[in-house]
């Protein structure tokens, strides 16, 4: 059966919630990327997420809730994590916190980890869906495992048509990169995945500078040990020169001849928002022309530029050094 495309009217949102209640899968927009949602209490529904995405079962899922009271019923906060939630929620910060014994959440969400990822998305449609469903929704990004995350409903359909019940058409995701994943630990706070919220913003709002998880430790972390966010064509990053058989992704006003450009004005937020759609477009161009690879211009490494570079490095199949 083809995937149903839902609009954002009240009957469609009710339909989406009914699909979740019946154990189905609904992709929905968030401010970061589209998520593939299922009832977080129901192992059978969660199983369907893993098989639709072809995702390894040991890769844990992120819980999405509508408000802090719902979060408090599922995970244990302390003063610091409550402060972090107050500073960044609703928004693109995932906190890794201990699951409460009485949470009612399926063991498949944490996939054997001793903490679970949780966030409140800052997106009207996501919040309406959560409120209409009335329970926590587990949702990874709505792409095939290891492919580029979706920032438009079309991307979801491209990757998962016929494998999921419905997708809510909610336009382009505002941020375009995944949430920052933060883990409080004895030594301080660690960023497991760089994302929309930069380390400097975290330090500024919480008064502690986070450490980035060392590349070597990533090998021990579920979901971080394989190539991610990858287009099909080979990708070259930091490309100052391109050859005629490469699709050129530029950045800023100095590359008027680039095939595509992440931001003509050199705006990093715009580049983040357009990154995944541009990589998909470049991939499409390689498939339909005599180009054989993608070359992306250097992207500055401040603010959200760090997360953009992180994704480009992974998309190129390399590890951070
Ligand atoms: O912005 C986002 O975070 C999006 C939207 C839909 O909310 N979600 C998302 O989910 O990117 P996903 O599953 O594609 O990426 C989550 C990453 C995975 O690499 C997973 O391994 C890691 O977070 N993760 C989730 N829960 C974890 C846990 N309990 N312990 C360690 N890593 C965890
Ligand atoms: Mg993902």
PDB file of N, CA and C in Angstrom, residues 247-287:
ATOM      1  N   UNK A 247      29.631  17.439  -9.307  1.00  0.00           N
ATOM      2  CA  UNK A 247      28.576  18.410  -9.011  1.00  0.00           C
ATOM      3  C   UNK A 247      29.103  19.262  -7.854  1.00  0.00           C
ATOM      4  N   UNK A 248      29.102  20.586  -8.059  1.00  0.00           N
ATOM      5  CA  UNK A 248      29.751  21.486  -7.117  1.00  0.00           C
ATOM      6  C   UNK A 248      28.700  22.132  -6.204  1.00  0.00           C
ATOM      7  N   UNK A 249      28.835  21.892  -4.895  1.00  0.00           N
ATOM      8  CA  UNK A 249      27.976  22.588  -3.916  1.00  0.00           C
ATOM      9  C   UNK A 249      28.792  23.729  -3.323  1.00  0.00           C
ATOM     10  N   UNK A 250      28.361  24.958  -3.607  1.00  0.00           N
ATOM     11  CA  UNK A 250      29.091  26.122  -3.118  1.00  0.00           C
ATOM     12  C   UNK A 250      28.524  26.641  -1.813  1.00  0.00           C
ATOM     13  N   UNK A 251      29.228  27.630  -1.251  1.00  0.00           N
ATOM     14  CA  UNK A 251      28.743  28.322  -0.054  1.00  0.00           C
ATOM     15  C   UNK A 251      29.218  29.773  -0.151  1.00  0.00           C
ATOM     16  N   UNK A 252      28.296  30.709  -0.052  1.00  0.00           N
ATOM     17  CA  UNK A 252      28.655  32.121  -0.074  1.00  0.00           C
ATOM     18  C   UNK A 252      28.663  32.710  -1.478  1.00  0.00           C
ATOM     19  N   UNK A 253      28.903  34.044  -1.548  1.00  0.00           N
ATOM     20  CA  UNK A 253      28.765  34.764  -2.820  1.00  0.00           C
ATOM     21  C   UNK A 253      29.941  34.578  -3.774  1.00  0.00           C
ATOM     22  N   UNK A 254      31.050  33.966  -3.301  1.00  0.00           N
ATOM     23  CA  UNK A 254      32.249  33.920  -4.150  1.00  0.00           C
ATOM     24  C   UNK A 254      32.261  32.751  -5.124  1.00  0.00           C
ATOM     25  N   UNK A 255      31.208  31.956  -5.131  1.00  0.00           N
ATOM     26  CA  UNK A 255      31.209  30.786  -6.031  1.00  0.00           C
ATOM     27  C   UNK A 255      29.999  30.821  -6.959  1.00  0.00           C
ATOM     28  N   UNK A 256      29.927  31.881  -7.807  1.00  0.00           N
ATOM     29  CA  UNK A 256      28.744  32.029  -8.670  1.00  0.00           C
ATOM     30  C   UNK A 256      28.593  30.890  -9.661  1.00  0.00           C
ATOM     31  N   UNK A 257      29.679  30.159  -9.911  1.00  0.00           N
ATOM     32  CA  UNK A 257      29.576  29.079 -10.906  1.00  0.00           C
ATOM     33  C   UNK A 257      29.208  27.730 -10.307  1.00  0.00           C
ATOM     34  N   UNK A 258      29.050  27.703  -8.996  1.00  0.00           N
ATOM     35  CA  UNK A 258      28.709  26.417  -8.369  1.00  0.00           C
ATOM     36  C   UNK A 258      27.360  25.920  -8.904  1.00  0.00           C
ATOM     37  N   UNK A 259      27.236  24.598  -9.045  1.00  0.00           N
ATOM     38  CA  UNK A 259      25.991  24.013  -9.548  1.00  0.00           C
ATOM     39  C   UNK A 259      24.838  24.326  -8.585  1.00  0.00           C
ATOM     40  N   UNK A 260      25.114  24.156  -7.287  1.00  0.00           N
ATOM     41  CA  UNK A 260      24.117  24.419  -6.238  1.00  0.00           C
ATOM     42  C   UNK A 260      24.829  25.280  -5.195  1.00  0.00           C
ATOM     43  N   UNK A 261      24.061  25.990  -4.366  1.00  0.00           N
ATOM     44  CA  UNK A 261      24.726  26.783  -3.335  1.00  0.00           C
ATOM     45  C   UNK A 261      23.928  26.677  -2.026  1.00  0.00           C
ATOM     46  N   UNK A 262      24.645  26.376  -0.931  1.00  0.00           N
ATOM     47  CA  UNK A 262      23.953  26.204   0.362  1.00  0.00           C
ATOM     48  C   UNK A 262      23.409  27.532   0.876  1.00  0.00           C
ATOM     49  N   UNK A 263      24.146  28.605   0.631  1.00  0.00           N
ATOM     50  CA  UNK A 263      23.633  29.937   0.980  1.00  0.00           C
ATOM     51  C   UNK A 263      24.438  30.966   0.210  1.00  0.00           C
ATOM     52  N   UNK A 264      23.789  31.659  -0.693  1.00  0.00           N
ATOM     53  CA  UNK A 264      24.494  32.659  -1.518  1.00  0.00           C
ATOM     54  C   UNK A 264      25.028  33.794  -0.670  1.00  0.00           C
ATOM     55  N   UNK A 265      24.364  34.057   0.465  1.00  0.00           N
ATOM     56  CA  UNK A 265      24.822  35.166   1.308  1.00  0.00           C
ATOM     57  C   UNK A 265      25.808  34.683   2.380  1.00  0.00           C
ATOM     58  N   UNK A 266      26.116  33.394   2.390  1.00  0.00           N
ATOM     59  CA  UNK A 266      27.051  32.877   3.390  1.00  0.00           C
ATOM     60  C   UNK A 266      26.427  32.781   4.774  1.00  0.00           C
ATOM     61  N   UNK A 267      25.125  32.528   4.827  1.00  0.00           N
ATOM     62  CA  UNK A 267      24.412  32.437   6.112  1.00  0.00           C
ATOM     63  C   UNK A 267      24.396  30.965   6.570  1.00  0.00           C
ATOM     64  N   UNK A 268      25.013  30.711   7.728  1.00  0.00           N
ATOM     65  CA  UNK A 268      25.155  29.311   8.176  1.00  0.00           C
ATOM     66  C   UNK A 268      23.820  28.669   8.554  1.00  0.00           C
ATOM     67  N   UNK A 269      22.891  29.446   9.103  1.00  0.00           N
ATOM     68  CA  UNK A 269      21.578  28.866   9.430  1.00  0.00           C
ATOM     69  C   UNK A 269      20.863  28.424   8.156  1.00  0.00           C
ATOM     70  N   UNK A 270      20.969  29.260   7.113  1.00  0.00           N
ATOM     71  CA  UNK A 270      20.348  28.890   5.836  1.00  0.00           C
ATOM     72  C   UNK A 270      21.032  27.640   5.263  1.00  0.00           C
ATOM     73  N   UNK A 271      22.357  27.591   5.385  1.00  0.00           N
ATOM     74  CA  UNK A 271      23.105  26.434   4.867  1.00  0.00           C
ATOM     75  C   UNK A 271      22.672  25.150   5.584  1.00  0.00           C
ATOM     76  N   UNK A 272      22.484  25.254   6.907  1.00  0.00           N
ATOM     77  CA  UNK A 272      22.040  24.070   7.672  1.00  0.00           C
ATOM     78  C   UNK A 272      20.658  23.635   7.198  1.00  0.00           C
ATOM     79  N   UNK A 273      19.772  24.608   7.050  1.00  0.00           N
ATOM     80  CA  UNK A 273      18.391  24.292   6.658  1.00  0.00           C
ATOM     81  C   UNK A 273      18.352  23.647   5.275  1.00  0.00           C
ATOM     82  N   UNK A 274      19.301  24.016   4.403  1.00  0.00           N
ATOM     83  CA  UNK A 274      19.270  23.525   3.022  1.00  0.00           C
ATOM     84  C   UNK A 274      20.193  22.330   2.784  1.00  0.00           C
ATOM     85  N   UNK A 275      21.015  21.973   3.789  1.00  0.00           N
ATOM     86  CA  UNK A 275      22.074  20.975   3.557  1.00  0.00           C
ATOM     87  C   UNK A 275      21.552  19.653   2.998  1.00  0.00           C
ATOM     88  N   UNK A 276      20.586  19.040   3.697  1.00  0.00           N
ATOM     89  CA  UNK A 276      20.173  17.684   3.298  1.00  0.00           C
ATOM     90  C   UNK A 276      19.422  17.686   1.969  1.00  0.00           C
ATOM     91  N   UNK A 277      18.586  18.723   1.749  1.00  0.00           N
ATOM     92  CA  UNK A 277      17.878  18.795   0.463  1.00  0.00           C
ATOM     93  C   UNK A 277      18.898  18.978  -0.667  1.00  0.00           C
ATOM     94  N   UNK A 278      19.937  19.769  -0.403  1.00  0.00           N
ATOM     95  CA  UNK A 278      20.955  20.017  -1.433  1.00  0.00           C
ATOM     96  C   UNK A 278      21.757  18.751  -1.715  1.00  0.00           C
ATOM     97  N   UNK A 279      22.085  17.995  -0.683  1.00  0.00           N
ATOM     98  CA  UNK A 279      22.816  16.732  -0.905  1.00  0.00           C
ATOM     99  C   UNK A 279      21.960  15.763  -1.725  1.00  0.00           C
ATOM    100  N   UNK A 280      20.648  15.718  -1.418  1.00  0.00           N
ATOM    101  CA  UNK A 280      19.755  14.837  -2.190  1.00  0.00           C
ATOM    102  C   UNK A 280      19.686  15.300  -3.643  1.00  0.00           C
ATOM    103  N   UNK A 281      19.614  16.631  -3.841  1.00  0.00           N
ATOM    104  CA  UNK A 281      19.549  17.186  -5.195  1.00  0.00           C
ATOM    105  C   UNK A 281      20.838  16.871  -5.963  1.00  0.00           C
ATOM    106  N   UNK A 282      21.969  17.023  -5.284  1.00  0.00           N
ATOM    107  CA  UNK A 282      23.264  16.756  -5.934  1.00  0.00           C
ATOM    108  C   UNK A 282      23.355  15.280  -6.331  1.00  0.00           C
ATOM    109  N   UNK A 283      22.853  14.429  -5.453  1.00  0.00           N
ATOM    110  CA  UNK A 283      22.860  12.989  -5.726  1.00  0.00           C
ATOM    111  C   UNK A 283      22.036  12.687  -6.984  1.00  0.00           C
ATOM    112  N   UNK A 284      20.888  13.337  -7.054  1.00  0.00           N
ATOM    113  CA  UNK A 284      19.995  13.181  -8.196  1.00  0.00           C
ATOM    114  C   UNK A 284      20.699  13.635  -9.487  1.00  0.00           C
ATOM    115  N   UNK A 285      21.424  14.773  -9.388  1.00  0.00           N
ATOM    116  CA  UNK A 285      22.139  15.296 -10.563  1.00  0.00           C
ATOM    117  C   UNK A 285      23.215  14.317 -11.021  1.00  0.00           C
ATOM    118  N   UNK A 286      23.902  13.702 -10.052  1.00  0.00           N
ATOM    119  CA  UNK A 286      24.940  12.725 -10.420  1.00  0.00           C
ATOM    120  C   UNK A 286      24.289  11.553 -11.153  1.00  0.00           C
ATOM    121  N   UNK A 287      23.119  11.111 -10.627  1.00  0.00           N
ATOM    122  CA  UNK A 287      22.446   9.961 -11.249  1.00  0.00           C
ATOM    123  C   UNK A 287      22.009  10.259 -12.676  1.00  0.00           C
TER     124      UNK A 287
END
